[in-house]
Short mmCIF file of C-alpha atoms and ligand atoms in Angstrom, two decimals:
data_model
loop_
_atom_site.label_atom_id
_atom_site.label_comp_id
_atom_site.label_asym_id
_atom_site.label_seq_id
_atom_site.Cartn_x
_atom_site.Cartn_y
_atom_site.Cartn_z
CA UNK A 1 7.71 -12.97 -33.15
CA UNK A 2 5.28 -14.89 -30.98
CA UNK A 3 1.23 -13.84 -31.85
CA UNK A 4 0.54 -13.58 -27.94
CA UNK A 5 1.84 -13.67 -24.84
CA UNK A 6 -0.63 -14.17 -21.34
CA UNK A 7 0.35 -12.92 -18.20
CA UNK A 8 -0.40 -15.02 -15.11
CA UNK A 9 0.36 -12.89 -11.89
CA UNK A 10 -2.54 -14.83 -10.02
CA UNK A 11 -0.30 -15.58 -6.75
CA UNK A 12 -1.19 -18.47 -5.11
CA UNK A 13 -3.72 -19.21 -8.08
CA UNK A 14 -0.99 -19.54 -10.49
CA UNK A 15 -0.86 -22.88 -11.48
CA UNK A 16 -4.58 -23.29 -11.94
CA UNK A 17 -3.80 -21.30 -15.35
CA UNK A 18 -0.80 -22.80 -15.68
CA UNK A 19 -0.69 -26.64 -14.26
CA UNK A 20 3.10 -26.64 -15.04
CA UNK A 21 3.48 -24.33 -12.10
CA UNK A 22 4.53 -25.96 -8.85
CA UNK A 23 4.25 -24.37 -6.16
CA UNK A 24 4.35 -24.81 -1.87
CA UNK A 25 1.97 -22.92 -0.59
CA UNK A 26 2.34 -21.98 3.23
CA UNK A 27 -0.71 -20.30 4.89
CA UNK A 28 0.10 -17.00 6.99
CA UNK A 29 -2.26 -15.88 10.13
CA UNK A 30 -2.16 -12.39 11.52
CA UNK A 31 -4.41 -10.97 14.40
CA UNK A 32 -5.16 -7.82 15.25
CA UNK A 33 -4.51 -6.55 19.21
CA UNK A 34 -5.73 -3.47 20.46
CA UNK A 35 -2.13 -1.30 21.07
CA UNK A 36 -2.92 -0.82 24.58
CA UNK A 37 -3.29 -4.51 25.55
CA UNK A 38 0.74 -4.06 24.40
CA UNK A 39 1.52 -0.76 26.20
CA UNK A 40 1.42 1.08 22.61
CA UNK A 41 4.96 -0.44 21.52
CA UNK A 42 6.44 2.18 19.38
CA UNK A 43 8.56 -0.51 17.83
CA UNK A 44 7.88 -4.47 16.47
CA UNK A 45 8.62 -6.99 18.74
CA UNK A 46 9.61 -10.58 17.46
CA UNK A 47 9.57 -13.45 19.41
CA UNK A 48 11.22 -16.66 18.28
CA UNK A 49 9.21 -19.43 18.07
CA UNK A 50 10.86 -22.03 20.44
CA UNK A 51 12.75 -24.91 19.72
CA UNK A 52 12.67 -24.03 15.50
CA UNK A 53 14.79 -22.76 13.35
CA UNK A 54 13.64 -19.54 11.19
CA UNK A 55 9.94 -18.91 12.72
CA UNK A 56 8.91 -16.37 15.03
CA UNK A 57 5.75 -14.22 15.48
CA UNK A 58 6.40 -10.75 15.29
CA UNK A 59 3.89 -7.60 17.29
CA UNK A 60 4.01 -4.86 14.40
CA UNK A 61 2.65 -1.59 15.42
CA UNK A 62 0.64 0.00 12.55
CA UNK A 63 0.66 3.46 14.22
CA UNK A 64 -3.34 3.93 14.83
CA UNK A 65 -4.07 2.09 18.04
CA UNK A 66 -3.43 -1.30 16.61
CA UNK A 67 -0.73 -3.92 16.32
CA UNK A 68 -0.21 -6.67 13.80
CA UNK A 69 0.21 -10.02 15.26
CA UNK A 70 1.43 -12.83 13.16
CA UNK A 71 4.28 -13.99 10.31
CA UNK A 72 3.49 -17.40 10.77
CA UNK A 73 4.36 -20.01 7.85
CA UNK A 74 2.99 -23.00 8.00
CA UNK A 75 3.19 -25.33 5.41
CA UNK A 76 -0.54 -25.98 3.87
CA UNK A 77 -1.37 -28.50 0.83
CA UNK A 78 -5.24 -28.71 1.80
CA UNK A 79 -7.40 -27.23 -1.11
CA UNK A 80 -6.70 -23.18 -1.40
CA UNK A 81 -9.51 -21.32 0.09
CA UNK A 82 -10.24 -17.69 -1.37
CA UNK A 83 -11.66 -16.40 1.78
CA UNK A 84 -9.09 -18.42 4.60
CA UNK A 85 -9.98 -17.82 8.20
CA UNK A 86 -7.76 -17.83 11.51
CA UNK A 87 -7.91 -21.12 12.98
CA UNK A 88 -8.44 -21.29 17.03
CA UNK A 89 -4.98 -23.27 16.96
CA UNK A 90 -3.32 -20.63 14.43
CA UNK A 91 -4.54 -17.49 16.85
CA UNK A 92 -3.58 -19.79 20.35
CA UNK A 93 -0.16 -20.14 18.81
CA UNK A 94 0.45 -16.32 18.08
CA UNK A 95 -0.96 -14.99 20.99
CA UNK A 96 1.10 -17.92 23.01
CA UNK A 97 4.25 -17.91 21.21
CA UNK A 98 4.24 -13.76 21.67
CA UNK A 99 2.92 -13.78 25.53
CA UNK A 100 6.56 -15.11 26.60
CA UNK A 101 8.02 -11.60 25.73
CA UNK A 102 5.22 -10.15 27.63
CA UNK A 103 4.78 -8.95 31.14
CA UNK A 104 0.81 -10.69 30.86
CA UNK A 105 -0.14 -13.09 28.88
CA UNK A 106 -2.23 -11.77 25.62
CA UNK A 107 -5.94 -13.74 25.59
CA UNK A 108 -8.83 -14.04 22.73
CA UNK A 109 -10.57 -11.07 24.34
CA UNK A 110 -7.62 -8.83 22.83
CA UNK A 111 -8.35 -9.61 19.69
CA UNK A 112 -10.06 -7.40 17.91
CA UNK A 113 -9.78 -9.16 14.65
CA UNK A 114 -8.50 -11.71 12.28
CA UNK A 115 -6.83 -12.31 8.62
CA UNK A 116 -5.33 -15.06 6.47
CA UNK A 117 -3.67 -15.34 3.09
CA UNK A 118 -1.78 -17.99 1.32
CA UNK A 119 2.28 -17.20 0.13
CA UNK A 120 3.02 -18.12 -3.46
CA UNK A 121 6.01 -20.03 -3.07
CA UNK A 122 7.58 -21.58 -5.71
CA UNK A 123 8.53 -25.60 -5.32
CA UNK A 124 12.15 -25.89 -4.92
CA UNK A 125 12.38 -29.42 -3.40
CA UNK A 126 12.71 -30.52 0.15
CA UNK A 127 12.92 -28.51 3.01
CA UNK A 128 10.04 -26.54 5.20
CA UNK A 129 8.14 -23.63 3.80
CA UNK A 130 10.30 -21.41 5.73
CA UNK A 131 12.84 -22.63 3.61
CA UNK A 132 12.23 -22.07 0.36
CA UNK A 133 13.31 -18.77 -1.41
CA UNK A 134 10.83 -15.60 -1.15
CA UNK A 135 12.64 -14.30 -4.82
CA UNK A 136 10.23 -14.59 -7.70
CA UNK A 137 10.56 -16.62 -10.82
CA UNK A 138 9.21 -15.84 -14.24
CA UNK A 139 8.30 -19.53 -15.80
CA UNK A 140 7.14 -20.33 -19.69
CA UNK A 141 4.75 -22.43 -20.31
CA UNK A 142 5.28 -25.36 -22.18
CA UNK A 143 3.32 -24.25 -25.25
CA UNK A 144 5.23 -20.65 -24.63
CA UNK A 145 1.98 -18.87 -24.10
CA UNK A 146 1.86 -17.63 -20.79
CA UNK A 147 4.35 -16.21 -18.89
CA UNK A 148 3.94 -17.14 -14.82
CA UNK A 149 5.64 -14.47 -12.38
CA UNK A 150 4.93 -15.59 -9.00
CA UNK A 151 7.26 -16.65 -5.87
CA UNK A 152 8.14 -12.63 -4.60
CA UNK A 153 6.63 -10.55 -1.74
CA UNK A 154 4.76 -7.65 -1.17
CA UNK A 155 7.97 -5.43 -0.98
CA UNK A 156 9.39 -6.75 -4.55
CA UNK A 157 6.14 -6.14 -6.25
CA UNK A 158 7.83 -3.15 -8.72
CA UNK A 159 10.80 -5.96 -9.61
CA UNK A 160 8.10 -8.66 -10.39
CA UNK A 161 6.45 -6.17 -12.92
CA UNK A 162 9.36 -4.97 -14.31
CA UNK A 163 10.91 -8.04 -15.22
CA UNK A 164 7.48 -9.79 -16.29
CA UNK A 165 7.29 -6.30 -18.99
CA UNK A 166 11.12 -7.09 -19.96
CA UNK A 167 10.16 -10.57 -20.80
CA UNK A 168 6.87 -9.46 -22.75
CA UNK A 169 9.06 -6.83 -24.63
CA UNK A 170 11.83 -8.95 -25.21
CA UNK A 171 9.19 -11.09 -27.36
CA UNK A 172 7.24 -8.28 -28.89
CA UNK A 173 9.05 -5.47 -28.66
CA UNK A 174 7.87 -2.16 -27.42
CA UNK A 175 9.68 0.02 -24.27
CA UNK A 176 11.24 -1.86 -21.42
CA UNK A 177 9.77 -1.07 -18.47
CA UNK A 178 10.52 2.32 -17.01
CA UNK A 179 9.60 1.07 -13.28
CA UNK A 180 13.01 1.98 -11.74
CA UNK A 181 12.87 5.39 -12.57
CA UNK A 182 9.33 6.63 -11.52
CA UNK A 183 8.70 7.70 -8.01
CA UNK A 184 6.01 6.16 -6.14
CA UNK A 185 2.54 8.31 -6.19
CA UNK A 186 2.83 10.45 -2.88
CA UNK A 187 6.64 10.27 -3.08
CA UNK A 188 7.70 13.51 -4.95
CA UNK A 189 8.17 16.75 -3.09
CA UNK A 190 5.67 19.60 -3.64
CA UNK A 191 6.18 21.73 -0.95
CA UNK A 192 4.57 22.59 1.94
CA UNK A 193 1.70 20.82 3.64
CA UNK A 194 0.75 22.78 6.20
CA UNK A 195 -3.00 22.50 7.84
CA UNK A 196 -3.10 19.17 6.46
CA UNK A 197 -4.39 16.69 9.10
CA UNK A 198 -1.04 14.85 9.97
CA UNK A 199 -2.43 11.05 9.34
CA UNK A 200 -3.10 12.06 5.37
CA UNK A 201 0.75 13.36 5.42
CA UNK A 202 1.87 9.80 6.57
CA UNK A 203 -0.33 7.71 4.45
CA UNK A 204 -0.77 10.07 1.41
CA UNK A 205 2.27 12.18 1.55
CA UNK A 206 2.57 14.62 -1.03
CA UNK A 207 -1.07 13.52 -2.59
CA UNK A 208 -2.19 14.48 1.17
CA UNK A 209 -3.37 18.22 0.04
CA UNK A 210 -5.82 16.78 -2.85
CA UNK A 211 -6.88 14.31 -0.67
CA UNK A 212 -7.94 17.04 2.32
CA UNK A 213 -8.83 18.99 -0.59
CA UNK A 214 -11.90 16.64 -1.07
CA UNK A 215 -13.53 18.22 1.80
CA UNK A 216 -14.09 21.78 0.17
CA UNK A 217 -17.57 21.43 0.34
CA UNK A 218 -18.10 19.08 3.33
CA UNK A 219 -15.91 19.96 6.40
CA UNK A 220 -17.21 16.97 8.35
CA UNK A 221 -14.95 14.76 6.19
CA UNK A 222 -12.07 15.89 7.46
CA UNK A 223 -13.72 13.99 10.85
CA UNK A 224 -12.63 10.09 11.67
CA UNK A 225 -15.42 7.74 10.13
CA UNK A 226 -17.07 6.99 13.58
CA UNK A 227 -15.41 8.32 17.14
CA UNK A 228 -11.99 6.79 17.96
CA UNK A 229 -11.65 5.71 14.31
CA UNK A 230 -8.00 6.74 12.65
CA UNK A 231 -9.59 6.75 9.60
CA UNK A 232 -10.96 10.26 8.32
CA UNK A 233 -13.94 10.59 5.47
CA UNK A 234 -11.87 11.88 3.08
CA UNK A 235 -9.79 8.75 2.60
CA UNK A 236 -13.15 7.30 2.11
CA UNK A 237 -14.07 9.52 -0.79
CA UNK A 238 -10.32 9.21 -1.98
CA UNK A 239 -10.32 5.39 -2.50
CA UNK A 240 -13.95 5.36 -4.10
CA UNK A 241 -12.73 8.61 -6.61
CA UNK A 242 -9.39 7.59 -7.01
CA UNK A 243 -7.94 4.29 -6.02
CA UNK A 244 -10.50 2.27 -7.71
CA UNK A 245 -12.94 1.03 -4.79
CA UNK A 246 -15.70 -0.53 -6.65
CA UNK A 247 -17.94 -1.44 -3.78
CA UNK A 248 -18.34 -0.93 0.04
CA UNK A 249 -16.18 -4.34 0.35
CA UNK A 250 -13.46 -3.13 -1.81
CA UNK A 251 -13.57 0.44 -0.17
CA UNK A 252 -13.59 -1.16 3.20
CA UNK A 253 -11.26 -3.98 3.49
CA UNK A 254 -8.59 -3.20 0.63
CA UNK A 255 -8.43 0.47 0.46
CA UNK A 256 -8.39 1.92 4.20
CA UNK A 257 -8.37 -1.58 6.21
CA UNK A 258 -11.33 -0.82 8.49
CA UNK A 259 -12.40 -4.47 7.55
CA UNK A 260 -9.67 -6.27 9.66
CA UNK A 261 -11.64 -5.59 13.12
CA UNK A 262 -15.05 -6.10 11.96
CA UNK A 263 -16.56 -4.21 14.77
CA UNK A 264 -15.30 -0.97 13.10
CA UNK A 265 -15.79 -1.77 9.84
CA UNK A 266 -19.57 -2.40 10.79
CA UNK A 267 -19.53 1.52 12.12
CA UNK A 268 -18.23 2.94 8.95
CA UNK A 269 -20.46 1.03 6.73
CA UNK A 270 -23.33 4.24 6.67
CA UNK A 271 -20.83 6.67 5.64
CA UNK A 272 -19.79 4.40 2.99
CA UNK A 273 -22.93 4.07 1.68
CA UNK A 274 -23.81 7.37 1.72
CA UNK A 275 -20.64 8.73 0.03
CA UNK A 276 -20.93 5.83 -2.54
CA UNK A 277 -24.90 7.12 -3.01
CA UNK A 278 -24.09 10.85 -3.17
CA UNK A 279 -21.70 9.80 -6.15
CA UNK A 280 -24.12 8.11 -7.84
CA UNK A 281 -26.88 10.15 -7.25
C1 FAD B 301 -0.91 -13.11 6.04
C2 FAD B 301 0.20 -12.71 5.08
C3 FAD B 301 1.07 -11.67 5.40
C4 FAD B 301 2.07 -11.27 4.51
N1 FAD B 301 2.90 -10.24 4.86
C5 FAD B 301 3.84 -9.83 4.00
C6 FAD B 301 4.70 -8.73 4.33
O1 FAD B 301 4.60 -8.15 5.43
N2 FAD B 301 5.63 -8.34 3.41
C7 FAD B 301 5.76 -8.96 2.21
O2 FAD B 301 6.60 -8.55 1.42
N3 FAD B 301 4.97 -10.01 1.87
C8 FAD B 301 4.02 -10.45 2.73
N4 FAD B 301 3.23 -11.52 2.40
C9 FAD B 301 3.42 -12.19 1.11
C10 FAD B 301 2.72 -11.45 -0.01
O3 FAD B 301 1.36 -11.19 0.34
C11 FAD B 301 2.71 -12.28 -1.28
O4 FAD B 301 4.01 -12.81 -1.49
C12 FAD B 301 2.32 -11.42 -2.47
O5 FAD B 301 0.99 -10.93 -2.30
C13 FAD B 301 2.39 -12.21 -3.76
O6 FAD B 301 2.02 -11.33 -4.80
P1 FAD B 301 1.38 -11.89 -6.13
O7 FAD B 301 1.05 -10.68 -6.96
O8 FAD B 301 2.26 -12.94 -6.73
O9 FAD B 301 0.03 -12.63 -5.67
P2 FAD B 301 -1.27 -12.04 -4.99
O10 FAD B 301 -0.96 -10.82 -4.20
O11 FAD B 301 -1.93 -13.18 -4.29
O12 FAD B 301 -2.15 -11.57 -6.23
C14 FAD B 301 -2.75 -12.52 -7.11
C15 FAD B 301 -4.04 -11.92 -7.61
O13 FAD B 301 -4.55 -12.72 -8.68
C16 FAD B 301 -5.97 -12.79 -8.55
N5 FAD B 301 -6.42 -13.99 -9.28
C17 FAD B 301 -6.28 -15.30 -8.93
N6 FAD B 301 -6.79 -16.10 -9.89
C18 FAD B 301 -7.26 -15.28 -10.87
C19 FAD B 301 -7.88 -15.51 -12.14
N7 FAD B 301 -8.12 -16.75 -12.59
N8 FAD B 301 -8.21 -14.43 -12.87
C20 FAD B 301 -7.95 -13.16 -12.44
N9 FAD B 301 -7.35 -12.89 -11.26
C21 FAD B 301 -7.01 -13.93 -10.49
C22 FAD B 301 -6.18 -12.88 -7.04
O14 FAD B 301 -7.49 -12.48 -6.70
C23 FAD B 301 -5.14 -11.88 -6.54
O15 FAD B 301 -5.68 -10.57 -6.50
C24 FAD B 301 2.22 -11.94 3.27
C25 FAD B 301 1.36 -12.99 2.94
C26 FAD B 301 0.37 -13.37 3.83
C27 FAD B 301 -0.54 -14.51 3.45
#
C-alpha cells in the first residue's frame, strides 16, 4: 500500500502541480444582455458560427431578467490568467455572430456585464479545441504520487469525484464512493412549500423553507437586495451561514452571481456588509 496519495483537481492549473499533465486550454467568453434587449426569450437560442464546423454562440436565458451570451472556444496557449477578462474582439464576435438570428442587431450598450474562464482540456493531439473530448481523465504521476482528474465539465462534476475516490480507495482502501446514490441537497421531497417566495423554490428547492426561514426575525430579508434585483436577502444570509461565503467577494460573485453585472453587485455591497457585520458582531 502506497504511504500517500495527492489529489490535483486544480482545472486548468493542473499541470503546474503536475508538469506531466498536458493539457489545451481554450478560453470561453460569456456576456451578460439585459432579457429585454432579447424580447425575454423563454428558451436558448444558438446561432452557428458561420463558415465552421462545431462553434456557435448560444443566448441562454437564466430566468431573472438576464441572458447568458457566449460558448465560445477558442484555442488559447498565452500564459493562464486567474482573473481573464472579455476581450473587445471576444464580446464583438458574440454579440455579432448572435445579431444574425436577431430582428436588431445587439450593441456594447446591452451589455450589462462580462466573464471569462479557461476549459481544462486534456491534450489529445491535433485537431481544434472544439475537438478534443470534454470526458475527464484521471492521470498518475510518474513518481505515483498524485493523482490528476481534470478534462470534464461542470455537469460531470459528481463522476469526476467519484472516480478520483475509487482510485484513492482502490490504493488505500476505505468505502468507494457513495456519490451515485445521494440526492443532491434541495433535491429530496419534504412536502409542501407553500408561502415560500417562488425564486427560493427554484433555486433552493426543498432547502427553500430554511432558507425563508432565515428571516424570522427580519422580514425585510425576504425583500430583493436593492429594487429590481432577483436576488432576495435571505440568499445573502444563506450563502454567508451555509454555503461557505468567506468574504463579500466570495458571497457576491460565487454564491448568488450579483458580481457578473457589476453595476448590481456595487448596490448590494451595503447589505453585504452589514449582514457579514451583524454576524460578527
Ligand atoms: C466561460 C465558461 C463557461 C463554461 N460553461 C460550462 C457549462 O455551461 N457547462 C459545463 O458543463 N461546463 C462549462 N464550462 C467548463 C467548466 O467550467 C470546466 O470544465 C470545469 O469547471 C472544470 O472543473 P475542474 O474542477 O476540473 O476545474 P475548475 O472548476 O477550474 O476548478 C479548479 C480549482 O482549483 C483551484 N486551484 C488551482 N490551482 C490551485 C492550487 N495550486 N492550490 C489549490 N487550488 C488550486 C482553482 O482556484 C479552482 O477553484 C465552462 C467553462 C468556461 C470557461
Amino acid at each position: 500500500m502506497r504511504a500517500r496519495t495527492v489529489v490535483n483537481a486544480c482545472g486548468v492549473w493542473a499541470g503546474t502541480i503536475d508538469r506531466s499533465v498536458r493539457l489545451r486550454p481554450s478560453k470561453g467568453a460569456h456576456v451578460v444582455v439585459d432579457a429585454r434587449a432579447l424580447l425575454e426569450p423563454r428558451a436558448a437560442l444558438i446561432t452557428p458560427v458561420l463558415g465552421e464546423s462545431a462553434r456557435w454562440v448560444g443566448a441562454t436565458p437564466t430566468g431573472d431578467g438576464r441572458v447568458i451570451v457566449g460558448v465560445t472556444d477558442d484555442a488559447f496557449d498565452g500564459p493562464i490568467d486567474d482573473e481573464p477578462a472579455v476581450g473587445a474582439a471576444e464580446e464583438d464576435f458574440l454579440l455579432d455572430t448572435l445579431s444574425l438570428a436577431l430582428q436588431r442587431s445587439l450593441t456594447g450598450a446591452d451589455v450589462l456585464g462580462r466573464y471569462a474562464g479557461f476549459r481544462p482540456l486534456l491534450d489529445t493531439g491535433g485537431g481544434s479545441t472544439a475537438d478534443l473530448s470534454r470526458s475527464h481523465s484521471i492521470l498518475e504521476s510518474p513518481d505515483g504520487t498524485l493523482l490528476t482528474v481534470v478534462g470534464g465539465k461542470l455537469t460531470t462534476y459528481r463522476r469526476m469525484a467519484q472516480d478520483a475516490v475509487d482510485r484513492v480507495v482502490a490504493r488505500h482502501g476505505g468505502p468507494r464512493s457513495g456519490t451515485a446514490s445521494q440526492p443532491l441537497i434541495g433535491a429530496c421531497a419534504r412536502g409542501a412549500t407553500t408561502g415560500v417566495p417562488a425564486r427560493l423554490v427554484r433555486r433552493y428547492g426543498s432547502e427553500a423553507e430554511a432558507v425563508a426561514g432565515l428571516a424570522v426575525h427580519d422580514r425585510a430579508l425576504l425583500e430583493p437586495v436593492f429594487a429590481g434585483s432577483p436576488v432576495l436577502g435571505v440568499e445573502l444570509l444563506f450563502g454567508i451561514l451555509h454555503e461557505g461565503a468567506m468574504d463579500i467577494d466570495d458571497l457576491l460573485d460565487r454564491r448568488v452571481r450579483l458580481g457578473v453585472v457589476p453595476a448590481e453587485r456595487r448596490r448590494a455591497e451595503a447589505l453585504a456588509t452589514d449582514l457579514f457585520g451583524g454576524l460578527a458582531a
